Amino acid sequence: MTQSGLQIIRLGVGWWDSQQPLGNRRGSHGCQMVLRAVGMAAVLQCLPCMARAPLRPLFTGGPVVRLASGMALAEQAQQLFQSTVGAVLPGPMLHRALSLDPGSGLLKVRDRSFQLRQNLYLVGFGKAVLGMAAAAEELLGQHLVQGVISVPKGIRAAMEHAGKQEMLLKPHSRVQVFEGAEDNLPDRDALRAALAIRQLAEGLTADDLLLVLISGGGSALLPAPIPPVTLEEKQTLTKLLAARGANIQELNTIRKALSQLKGGGLAQAAYPAQVVSLILSDVVGDPVEVIASGPTVASVHNVQDCLHILNRYGLRAALPRSVKTVLARADSDPHRPHTCGHVLNVIIGSNVLALAEAQRQAEALGYRAVVLSAAIQGDVKSVARFYGLLAQVAGAHLTPPGTGASLEEEERLQEVAAELQLPDLQLKEALEAVVGARGPVCLLAGGEPTVQLQGSGKGGRNQELALRVGAELGRWPPGPVDVLFLSGGTDGQDGPTEAAGAWVMPELASQAAAEGLDVASFLSRNDSHTFFRCFRSGAHLLRMGLTGTNVMDAHLLFLRPR
């Protein structure tokens, strides 16, 4: 189909929206961090296998339906999260999207064909791009002339340490790799990568084909401010907007207006070459103009939109002279807005695909599994309240009559769900499934809640959400049902921490208090990572290192009658 001159193909489409990640913060409480027995390498080595085959029972001698009651709940939760990540590893997804006829050199991208004759160039940026580039070069290497990719700092060492050779480029690769954007923040290394990508694109001709690999994290890895705006000035402006409550669409509108490559700038630089973008979506709803700020999608916004946003947040008067210069220049540019009719955008993976795999694996473990939503967003406090009430109501349906949740509690759950305004929420269907389950239940969801910063602690949205859900679960006696909630980022890095997320149970608050840890105090400082490092010596953290993929977060809620 076409949209604004673009051809867009969706593979595994979801419905969700990107939100701002928790910022880079320092913890005010220190504690000795104890490394877990299962290291990052061991976890990463098993991910591809989990993506290909169902989880194997750890206990034998009984049917699968008995497994859910015989296997440690925390162990199941972590296995399911690993399989969720394994379903969206970049190599397999790229191979599903591309096919090459070696004889004719004809490249098929879904229903489109392109003739290759040593005329292929490659650029990429994002957390999953290293593995995508490795798979692309393996498939198309004989036609690849040159490539440049921008990937997170340290990802090659992490993949090598994990033994993930399929995620690494081969020796003597034609693809140049830049590492940057440490802690998910644009930096000078990422700027150098962006300028190298622009230089490659500007040298292409009408006979060339540019393959663009895009994934979550791509915006921070492709910073190229329009001179005279500096990287620091652009960062300061976006931070001020974020601090005053600007949403991701508003932030992206400003970023695009000040960028050489975002908002269709990369596609324009590559013209007249044909451009094929393969996109691993980390945004609710898969809007291609939002993912990585849409470098191959013409921006539909103009200078007046930018000024309206700046006025709304009281920042227009404080703009640096350089920003005013760029906006004034854009307003008088007769060539804007440009179109991207020479571009084919293909979404090759999303959170929906990851959740579908998690659902399949949970059912193999004997659970009645239901996907609630792939569009969880909104303030983390409201999301935590939703999961706490959901656990209470769903758990009540799994207990004997007369011991369950009241009608009032069910109405409160419906009210909180309505406040979140989730377009694809399957709450009614999930509760109906719980009623008919007669056994263990796993409720799955994905998305990206937001955290309103109040303190100077260290954490990420997944650890913050898990800690808040743990506090909510502790408000009500769990009854004869075991409950566990897990929240993890599929990229393996939750905010500026080494953890992907965390898991909690209703006993968390009381157990923490016994260790001298006050949950409310840590939450008041947004210090969730420090809490989980200290609590049980870090045993509740999800540590798996950079995974090489990114399709937002996964939330798993387990309820198992005793």
mmCIF file of N, CA and C in Angstrom, residues 166-232:
data_model
loop_
_atom_site.group_PDB
_atom_site.id
_atom_site.type_symbol
_atom_site.label_atom_id
_atom_site.label_comp_id
_atom_site.label_asym_id
_atom_site.label_seq_id
_atom_site.Cartn_x
_atom_site.Cartn_y
_atom_site.Cartn_z
ATOM 1 N N GLU A 166 26.903 -15.681 14.723
ATOM 2 C CA GLU A 166 25.966 -15.327 13.658
ATOM 3 C C GLU A 166 25.519 -13.875 13.744
ATOM 4 N N MET A 167 25.785 -13.228 14.878
ATOM 5 C CA MET A 167 25.427 -11.820 15.044
ATOM 6 C C MET A 167 26.588 -10.898 14.687
ATOM 7 N N LEU A 168 27.706 -11.476 14.273
ATOM 8 C CA LEU A 168 28.901 -10.688 13.989
ATOM 9 C C LEU A 168 29.224 -10.715 12.501
ATOM 10 N N LEU A 169 29.773 -9.616 12.012
ATOM 11 C CA LEU A 169 30.243 -9.581 10.634
ATOM 12 C C LEU A 169 31.497 -10.428 10.501
ATOM 13 N N LYS A 170 31.673 -11.001 9.332
ATOM 14 C CA LYS A 170 32.836 -11.849 9.082
ATOM 15 C C LYS A 170 34.092 -10.997 8.899
ATOM 16 N N PRO A 171 35.279 -11.599 9.117
ATOM 17 C CA PRO A 171 36.526 -10.874 8.827
ATOM 18 C C PRO A 171 36.539 -10.392 7.373
ATOM 19 N N HIS A 172 37.132 -9.265 7.141
ATOM 20 C CA HIS A 172 37.220 -8.663 5.804
ATOM 21 C C HIS A 172 35.837 -8.273 5.258
ATOM 22 N N SER A 173 34.904 -7.998 6.157
ATOM 23 C CA SER A 173 33.578 -7.549 5.743
ATOM 24 C C SER A 173 33.684 -6.216 5.010
ATOM 25 N N ARG A 174 32.752 -5.986 4.098
ATOM 26 C CA ARG A 174 32.691 -4.716 3.375
ATOM 27 C C ARG A 174 31.859 -3.675 4.129
ATOM 28 N N VAL A 175 31.414 -4.041 5.315
ATOM 29 C CA VAL A 175 30.598 -3.143 6.124
ATOM 30 C C VAL A 175 31.445 -2.532 7.232
ATOM 31 N N GLN A 176 31.521 -1.219 7.255
ATOM 32 C CA GLN A 176 32.259 -0.505 8.297
ATOM 33 C C GLN A 176 31.344 -0.301 9.501
ATOM 34 N N VAL A 177 31.858 -0.608 10.689
ATOM 35 C CA VAL A 177 31.049 -0.546 11.908
ATOM 36 C C VAL A 177 31.513 0.608 12.790
ATOM 37 N N PHE A 178 30.549 1.435 13.204
ATOM 38 C CA PHE A 178 30.788 2.480 14.206
ATOM 39 C C PHE A 178 29.999 2.112 15.456
ATOM 40 N N GLU A 179 30.627 2.213 16.617
ATOM 41 C CA GLU A 179 29.930 2.003 17.880
ATOM 42 C C GLU A 179 29.790 3.337 18.605
ATOM 43 N N GLY A 180 28.609 3.577 19.170
ATOM 44 C CA GLY A 180 28.403 4.852 19.869
ATOM 45 C C GLY A 180 27.122 4.848 20.667
ATOM 46 N N ALA A 181 26.624 6.044 20.985
ATOM 47 C CA ALA A 181 25.384 6.229 21.753
ATOM 48 C C ALA A 181 25.414 5.438 23.053
ATOM 49 N N GLU A 182 26.478 5.643 23.832
ATOM 50 C CA GLU A 182 26.583 4.956 25.111
ATOM 51 C C GLU A 182 25.419 5.367 26.014
ATOM 52 N N ASP A 183 24.851 4.370 26.701
ATOM 53 C CA ASP A 183 23.683 4.594 27.569
ATOM 54 C C ASP A 183 22.495 5.171 26.801
ATOM 55 N N ASN A 184 22.381 4.801 25.529
ATOM 56 C CA ASN A 184 21.253 5.214 24.686
ATOM 57 C C ASN A 184 21.185 6.722 24.450
ATOM 58 N N LEU A 185 22.315 7.407 24.549
ATOM 59 C CA LEU A 185 22.339 8.853 24.348
ATOM 60 C C LEU A 185 23.221 9.206 23.145
ATOM 61 N N PRO A 186 22.777 10.121 22.270
ATOM 62 C CA PRO A 186 23.601 10.529 21.121
ATOM 63 C C PRO A 186 24.940 11.079 21.598
ATOM 64 N N ASP A 187 26.012 10.739 20.884
ATOM 65 C CA ASP A 187 27.333 11.247 21.258
ATOM 66 C C ASP A 187 28.167 11.477 20.007
ATOM 67 N N ARG A 188 29.422 11.866 20.210
ATOM 68 C CA ARG A 188 30.302 12.196 19.083
ATOM 69 C C ARG A 188 30.579 10.984 18.200
ATOM 70 N N ASP A 189 30.671 9.802 18.794
ATOM 71 C CA ASP A 189 30.905 8.593 17.996
ATOM 72 C C ASP A 189 29.720 8.324 17.070
ATOM 73 N N ALA A 190 28.502 8.484 17.598
ATOM 74 C CA ALA A 190 27.316 8.290 16.762
ATOM 75 C C ALA A 190 27.227 9.359 15.679
ATOM 76 N N LEU A 191 27.662 10.573 15.995
ATOM 77 C CA LEU A 191 27.675 11.643 14.995
ATOM 78 C C LEU A 191 28.617 11.297 13.845
ATOM 79 N N ARG A 192 29.789 10.769 14.156
ATOM 80 C CA ARG A 192 30.727 10.365 13.093
ATOM 81 C C ARG A 192 30.104 9.281 12.206
ATOM 82 N N ALA A 193 29.402 8.362 12.825
ATOM 83 C CA ALA A 193 28.739 7.306 12.053
ATOM 84 C C ALA A 193 27.683 7.898 11.128
ATOM 85 N N ALA A 194 26.885 8.827 11.651
ATOM 86 C CA ALA A 194 25.826 9.439 10.852
ATOM 87 C C ALA A 194 26.394 10.179 9.641
ATOM 88 N N LEU A 195 27.499 10.874 9.836
ATOM 89 C CA LEU A 195 28.104 11.604 8.723
ATOM 90 C C LEU A 195 28.676 10.651 7.675
ATOM 91 N N ALA A 196 29.199 9.513 8.119
ATOM 92 C CA ALA A 196 29.701 8.512 7.173
ATOM 93 C C ALA A 196 28.548 7.896 6.388
ATOM 94 N N ILE A 197 27.417 7.682 7.043
ATOM 95 C CA ILE A 197 26.227 7.154 6.363
ATOM 96 C C ILE A 197 25.726 8.152 5.324
ATOM 97 N N ARG A 198 25.708 9.428 5.691
ATOM 98 C CA ARG A 198 25.268 10.460 4.750
ATOM 99 C C ARG A 198 26.193 10.520 3.533
ATOM 100 N N GLN A 199 27.494 10.434 3.784
ATOM 101 C CA GLN A 199 28.450 10.495 2.683
ATOM 102 C C GLN A 199 28.251 9.338 1.711
ATOM 103 N N LEU A 200 28.019 8.135 2.235
ATOM 104 C CA LEU A 200 27.782 6.987 1.355
ATOM 105 C C LEU A 200 26.518 7.220 0.527
ATOM 106 N N ALA A 201 25.445 7.658 1.179
ATOM 107 C CA ALA A 201 24.171 7.838 0.481
ATOM 108 C C ALA A 201 24.278 8.878 -0.620
ATOM 109 N N GLU A 202 24.993 9.961 -0.360
ATOM 110 C CA GLU A 202 25.079 11.048 -1.337
ATOM 111 C C GLU A 202 25.880 10.652 -2.570
ATOM 112 N N GLY A 203 26.667 9.593 -2.504
ATOM 113 C CA GLY A 203 27.462 9.172 -3.651
ATOM 114 C C GLY A 203 26.782 8.172 -4.561
ATOM 115 N N LEU A 204 25.525 7.821 -4.297
ATOM 116 C CA LEU A 204 24.830 6.791 -5.074
ATOM 117 C C LEU A 204 24.235 7.364 -6.362
ATOM 118 N N THR A 205 23.989 6.470 -7.313
ATOM 119 C CA THR A 205 23.415 6.846 -8.610
ATOM 120 C C THR A 205 22.095 6.118 -8.824
ATOM 121 N N ALA A 206 21.453 6.419 -9.944
ATOM 122 C CA ALA A 206 20.165 5.799 -10.268
ATOM 123 C C ALA A 206 20.291 4.300 -10.497
ATOM 124 N N ASP A 207 21.487 3.800 -10.743
ATOM 125 C CA ASP A 207 21.692 2.366 -10.972
ATOM 126 C C ASP A 207 21.889 1.585 -9.675
ATOM 127 N N ASP A 208 21.967 2.282 -8.560
ATOM 128 C CA ASP A 208 22.294 1.640 -7.290
ATOM 129 C C ASP A 208 21.044 1.342 -6.464
ATOM 130 N N LEU A 209 21.217 0.389 -5.526
ATOM 131 C CA LEU A 209 20.174 0.053 -4.563
ATOM 132 C C LEU A 209 20.758 0.201 -3.162
ATOM 133 N N LEU A 210 20.094 0.991 -2.318
ATOM 134 C CA LEU A 210 20.539 1.180 -0.945
ATOM 135 C C LEU A 210 19.631 0.387 -0.020
ATOM 136 N N LEU A 211 20.210 -0.556 0.715
ATOM 137 C CA LEU A 211 19.484 -1.332 1.714
ATOM 138 C C LEU A 211 19.705 -0.661 3.068
ATOM 139 N N VAL A 212 18.625 -0.198 3.685
ATOM 140 C CA VAL A 212 18.689 0.510 4.964
ATOM 141 C C VAL A 212 18.126 -0.396 6.050
ATOM 142 N N LEU A 213 18.927 -0.657 7.076
ATOM 143 C CA LEU A 213 18.507 -1.501 8.194
ATOM 144 C C LEU A 213 18.227 -0.596 9.393
ATOM 145 N N ILE A 214 17.018 -0.681 9.927
ATOM 146 C CA ILE A 214 16.592 0.225 10.993
ATOM 147 C C ILE A 214 15.982 -0.582 12.131
ATOM 148 N N SER A 215 16.356 -0.235 13.356
ATOM 149 C CA SER A 215 15.717 -0.841 14.523
ATOM 150 C C SER A 215 15.640 0.171 15.648
ATOM 151 N N GLY A 216 15.004 -0.221 16.748
ATOM 152 C CA GLY A 216 14.903 0.638 17.915
ATOM 153 C C GLY A 216 16.278 1.098 18.369
ATOM 154 N N GLY A 217 16.353 2.315 18.859
ATOM 155 C CA GLY A 217 17.628 2.898 19.237
ATOM 156 C C GLY A 217 18.295 3.628 18.092
ATOM 157 N N GLY A 218 17.676 3.569 16.912
ATOM 158 C CA GLY A 218 18.278 4.182 15.733
ATOM 159 C C GLY A 218 18.359 5.688 15.788
ATOM 160 N N SER A 219 17.428 6.313 16.482
ATOM 161 C CA SER A 219 17.444 7.777 16.549
ATOM 162 C C SER A 219 18.697 8.286 17.250
ATOM 163 N N ALA A 220 19.049 7.668 18.382
ATOM 164 C CA ALA A 220 20.249 8.083 19.119
ATOM 165 C C ALA A 220 21.521 7.750 18.359
ATOM 166 N N LEU A 221 21.458 6.744 17.489
ATOM 167 C CA LEU A 221 22.640 6.311 16.739
ATOM 168 C C LEU A 221 22.774 7.022 15.401
ATOM 169 N N LEU A 222 21.881 7.960 15.088
ATOM 170 C CA LEU A 222 21.949 8.680 13.812
ATOM 171 C C LEU A 222 21.767 10.188 14.043
ATOM 172 N N PRO A 223 22.594 10.779 14.902
ATOM 173 C CA PRO A 223 22.463 12.222 15.155
ATOM 174 C C PRO A 223 23.283 13.023 14.145
ATOM 175 N N ALA A 224 22.610 13.860 13.384
ATOM 176 C CA ALA A 224 23.310 14.700 12.401
ATOM 177 C C ALA A 224 22.613 16.048 12.321
ATOM 178 N N PRO A 225 22.839 16.916 13.307
ATOM 179 C CA PRO A 225 22.163 18.221 13.314
ATOM 180 C C PRO A 225 22.527 19.044 12.081
ATOM 181 N N ILE A 226 21.569 19.825 11.616
ATOM 182 C CA ILE A 226 21.831 20.726 10.498
ATOM 183 C C ILE A 226 22.663 21.893 11.009
ATOM 184 N N PRO A 227 23.843 22.153 10.419
ATOM 185 C CA PRO A 227 24.657 23.297 10.849
ATOM 186 C C PRO A 227 23.867 24.595 10.679
ATOM 187 N N PRO A 228 24.036 25.552 11.571
ATOM 188 C CA PRO A 228 25.059 25.623 12.631
ATOM 189 C C PRO A 228 24.645 25.008 13.971
ATOM 190 N N VAL A 229 23.504 24.281 14.017
ATOM 191 C CA VAL A 229 23.088 23.638 15.272
ATOM 192 C C VAL A 229 24.116 22.584 15.656
ATOM 193 N N THR A 230 24.520 22.568 16.904
ATOM 194 C CA THR A 230 25.470 21.564 17.394
ATOM 195 C C THR A 230 24.726 20.412 18.035
ATOM 196 N N LEU A 231 25.431 19.301 18.202
ATOM 197 C CA LEU A 231 24.849 18.127 18.854
ATOM 198 C C LEU A 231 24.388 18.476 20.264
ATOM 199 N N GLU A 232 25.202 19.247 20.954
ATOM 200 C CA GLU A 232 24.865 19.620 22.337
ATOM 201 C C GLU A 232 23.609 20.495 22.391
#
